[in-house]
Coordinates of C-alpha atoms in Angstrom, one line a residue:
X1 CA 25.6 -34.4 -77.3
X2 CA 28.2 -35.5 -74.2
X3 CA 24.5 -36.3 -72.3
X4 CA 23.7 -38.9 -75.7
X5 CA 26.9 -40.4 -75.3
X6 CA 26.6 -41.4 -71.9
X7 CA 23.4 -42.6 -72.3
X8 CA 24.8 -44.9 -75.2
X9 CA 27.4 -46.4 -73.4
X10 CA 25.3 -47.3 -70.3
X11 CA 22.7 -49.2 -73.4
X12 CA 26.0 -50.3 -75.2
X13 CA 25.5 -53.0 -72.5
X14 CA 21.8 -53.9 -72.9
X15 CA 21.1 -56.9 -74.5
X16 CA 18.9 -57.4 -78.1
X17 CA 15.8 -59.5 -76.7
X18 CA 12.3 -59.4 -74.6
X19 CA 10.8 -60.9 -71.6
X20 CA 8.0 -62.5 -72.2
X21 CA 4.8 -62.5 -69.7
X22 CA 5.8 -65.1 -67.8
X23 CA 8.9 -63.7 -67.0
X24 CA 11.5 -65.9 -69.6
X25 CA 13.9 -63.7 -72.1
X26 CA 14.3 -64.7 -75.2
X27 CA 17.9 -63.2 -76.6
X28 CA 18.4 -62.5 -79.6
X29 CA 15.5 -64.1 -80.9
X30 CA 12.0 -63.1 -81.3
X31 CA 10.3 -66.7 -82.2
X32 CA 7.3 -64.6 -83.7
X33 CA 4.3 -66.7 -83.3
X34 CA 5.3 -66.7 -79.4
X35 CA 6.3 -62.9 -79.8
X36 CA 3.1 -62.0 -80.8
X37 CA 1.2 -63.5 -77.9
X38 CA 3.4 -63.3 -75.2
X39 CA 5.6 -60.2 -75.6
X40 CA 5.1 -57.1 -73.6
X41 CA 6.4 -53.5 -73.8
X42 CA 8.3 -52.5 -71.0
X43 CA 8.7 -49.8 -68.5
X44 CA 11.7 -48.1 -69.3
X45 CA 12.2 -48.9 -65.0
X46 CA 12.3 -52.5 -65.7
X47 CA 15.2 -51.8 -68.4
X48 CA 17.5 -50.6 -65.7
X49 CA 17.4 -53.7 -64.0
X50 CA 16.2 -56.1 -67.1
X51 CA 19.1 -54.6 -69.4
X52 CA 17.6 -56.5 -72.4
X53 CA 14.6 -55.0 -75.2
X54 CA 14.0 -54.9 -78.3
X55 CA 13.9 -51.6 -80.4
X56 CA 10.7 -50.8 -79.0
X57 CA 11.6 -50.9 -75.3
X58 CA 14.9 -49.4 -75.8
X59 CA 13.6 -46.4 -77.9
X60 CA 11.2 -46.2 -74.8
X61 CA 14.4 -46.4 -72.4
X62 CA 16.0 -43.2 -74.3
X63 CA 12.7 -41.4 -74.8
X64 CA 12.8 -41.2 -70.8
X65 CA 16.2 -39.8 -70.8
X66 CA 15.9 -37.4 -73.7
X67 CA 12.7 -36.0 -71.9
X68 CA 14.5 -35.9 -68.3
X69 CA 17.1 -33.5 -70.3
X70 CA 14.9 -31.3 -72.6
X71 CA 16.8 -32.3 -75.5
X72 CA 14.3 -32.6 -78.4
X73 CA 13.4 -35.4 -79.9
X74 CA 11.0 -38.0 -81.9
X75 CA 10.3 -41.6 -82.1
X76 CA 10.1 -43.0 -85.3
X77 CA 8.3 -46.3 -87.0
X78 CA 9.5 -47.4 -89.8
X79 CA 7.1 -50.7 -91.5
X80 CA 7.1 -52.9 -94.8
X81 CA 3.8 -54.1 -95.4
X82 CA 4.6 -56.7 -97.1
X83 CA 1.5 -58.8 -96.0
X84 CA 3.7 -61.7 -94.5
X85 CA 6.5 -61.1 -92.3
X86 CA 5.9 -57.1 -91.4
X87 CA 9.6 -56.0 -90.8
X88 CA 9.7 -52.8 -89.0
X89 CA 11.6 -51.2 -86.2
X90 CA 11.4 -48.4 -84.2
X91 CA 14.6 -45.4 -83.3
X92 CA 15.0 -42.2 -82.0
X93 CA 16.1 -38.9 -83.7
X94 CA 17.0 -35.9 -81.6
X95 CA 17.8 -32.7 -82.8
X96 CA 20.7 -30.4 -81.0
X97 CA 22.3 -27.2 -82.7
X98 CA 20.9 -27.5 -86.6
X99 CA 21.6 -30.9 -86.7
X100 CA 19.9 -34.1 -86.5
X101 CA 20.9 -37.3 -84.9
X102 CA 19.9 -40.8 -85.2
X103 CA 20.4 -42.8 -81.8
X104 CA 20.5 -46.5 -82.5
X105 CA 21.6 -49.0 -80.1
X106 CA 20.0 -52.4 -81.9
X107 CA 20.8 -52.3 -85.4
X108 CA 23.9 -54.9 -86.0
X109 CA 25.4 -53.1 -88.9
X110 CA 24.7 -49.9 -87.4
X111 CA 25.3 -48.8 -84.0
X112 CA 25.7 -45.5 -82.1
X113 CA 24.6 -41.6 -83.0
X114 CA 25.3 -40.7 -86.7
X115 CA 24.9 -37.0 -87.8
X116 CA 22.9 -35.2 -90.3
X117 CA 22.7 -32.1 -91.6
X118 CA 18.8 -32.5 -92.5
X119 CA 16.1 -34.8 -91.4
X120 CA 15.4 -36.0 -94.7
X121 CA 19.2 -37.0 -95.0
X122 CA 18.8 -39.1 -91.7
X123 CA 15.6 -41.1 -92.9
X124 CA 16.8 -42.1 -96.0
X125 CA 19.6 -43.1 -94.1
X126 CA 17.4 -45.0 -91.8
X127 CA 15.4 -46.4 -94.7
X128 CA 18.7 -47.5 -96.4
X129 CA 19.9 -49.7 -93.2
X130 CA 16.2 -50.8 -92.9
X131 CA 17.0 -52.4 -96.3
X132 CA 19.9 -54.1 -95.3
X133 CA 19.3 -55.3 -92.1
X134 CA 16.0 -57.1 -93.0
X135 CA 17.1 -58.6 -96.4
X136 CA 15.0 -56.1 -98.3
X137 CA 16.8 -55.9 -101.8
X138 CA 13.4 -56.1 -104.1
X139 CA 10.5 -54.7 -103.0
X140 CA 6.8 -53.6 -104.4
X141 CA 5.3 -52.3 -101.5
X142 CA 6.2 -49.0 -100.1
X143 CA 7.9 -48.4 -97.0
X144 CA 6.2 -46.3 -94.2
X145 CA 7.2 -43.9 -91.4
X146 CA 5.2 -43.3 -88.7
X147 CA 6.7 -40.7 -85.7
X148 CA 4.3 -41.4 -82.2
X149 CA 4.1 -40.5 -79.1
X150 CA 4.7 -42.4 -76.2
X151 CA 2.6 -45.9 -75.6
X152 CA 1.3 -47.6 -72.8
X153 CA 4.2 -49.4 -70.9
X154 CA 2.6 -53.2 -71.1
X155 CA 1.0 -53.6 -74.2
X156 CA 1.1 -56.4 -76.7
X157 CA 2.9 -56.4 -79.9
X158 CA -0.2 -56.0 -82.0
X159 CA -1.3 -52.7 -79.3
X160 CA 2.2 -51.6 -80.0
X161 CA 2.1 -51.6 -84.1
X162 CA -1.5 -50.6 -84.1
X163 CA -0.6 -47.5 -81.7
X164 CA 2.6 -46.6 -83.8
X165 CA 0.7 -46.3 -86.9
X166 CA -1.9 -44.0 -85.6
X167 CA 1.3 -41.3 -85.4
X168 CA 1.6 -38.9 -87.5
X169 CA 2.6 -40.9 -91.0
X170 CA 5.3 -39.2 -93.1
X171 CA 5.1 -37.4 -96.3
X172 CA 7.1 -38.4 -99.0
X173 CA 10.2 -35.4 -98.4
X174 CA 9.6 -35.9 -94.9
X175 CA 8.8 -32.1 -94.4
X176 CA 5.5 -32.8 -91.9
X177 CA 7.6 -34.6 -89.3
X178 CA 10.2 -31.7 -89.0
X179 CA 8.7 -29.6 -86.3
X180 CA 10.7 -29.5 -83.3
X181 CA 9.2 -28.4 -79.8

């Protein structure tokens, strides 16, 4: 847990943003029909001298260091289809002595590594925020999680959604994605 921590206060200084192609960062803003064409995913490298990303680098940026220390962990995809705007974001959950911890580092109303005592717990948790932070109050499509494995560093927005959602997708009680290696 003191390894998480340190990791966290070394992101606590990233920036929320991306770079696009040509090299220009956009902060705090994601300008969507731009993002879609010109946004890339970045080497978790580049963060460490970039120190801006958007969930999807940054979860990339922590998967490196919870791989460097053996500490197990997953990547998670959460998505609204709504058919329209698509709101979805990506965090890491690593597990350490029977409990489960959500890392987030790019959430406004939530920030830092909250404990649970089950993985379903910290999903619905994680669904919850989802809610919040997009504006989600009433909904009629379902929400989806999708835990996946590493991409490509470099790939396009629509490569990075497509690959997410070839994960493994979540079962309602959340019991498929809670095997630990």
């Amino acid at each position: 847990m003191i390894e998480a921590q340190k990791l966290f206060k070394i992101m606590s200084e990233f920036d929320y943003g991306w770079i696009d192609k040509a090299g220009h960062k956009y902060i705090n803003q994601i300008a969507k029909s731009k993002f879609i064409t010109d946004y890339y995913l970045q080497n978790p490298k580049d963060i460490d001298t970039t120190k801006i990303g958007i969930c999807w680098d940054q979860v990339e940026y922590e998967r490196r260091f919870f791989l460097k220390n053996n500490i197990p962990h997953k990547s998670i995809f959460i998505v609204y289809d709504d058919g329209v705007k698509y709101p979805n974001h990506t965090f890491l959950i690593f597990k350490s002595n029977q409990k489960y911890y959500w890392f987030e580092n790019t959430y406004s109303n939530v920030k830092g590594i909250l404990e649970y005592n089950s993985l379903k717990d910290c999903l619905n948790h994680v669904k919850k925020e989802f809610l919040q932070e997009n504006k989600l109050q009433n909904i009629d499509m379902p929400i989806y999680f999708f835990e996946y494995e590493q991409p490509k560093y470099g790939i396009g927005a629509i490569d990075f959604i497509t690959h997410c959602q070839k994960g493994i997708k979540a079962k309602q009680n959340f019991e498929n994605l809670d095997k630990w290696q």
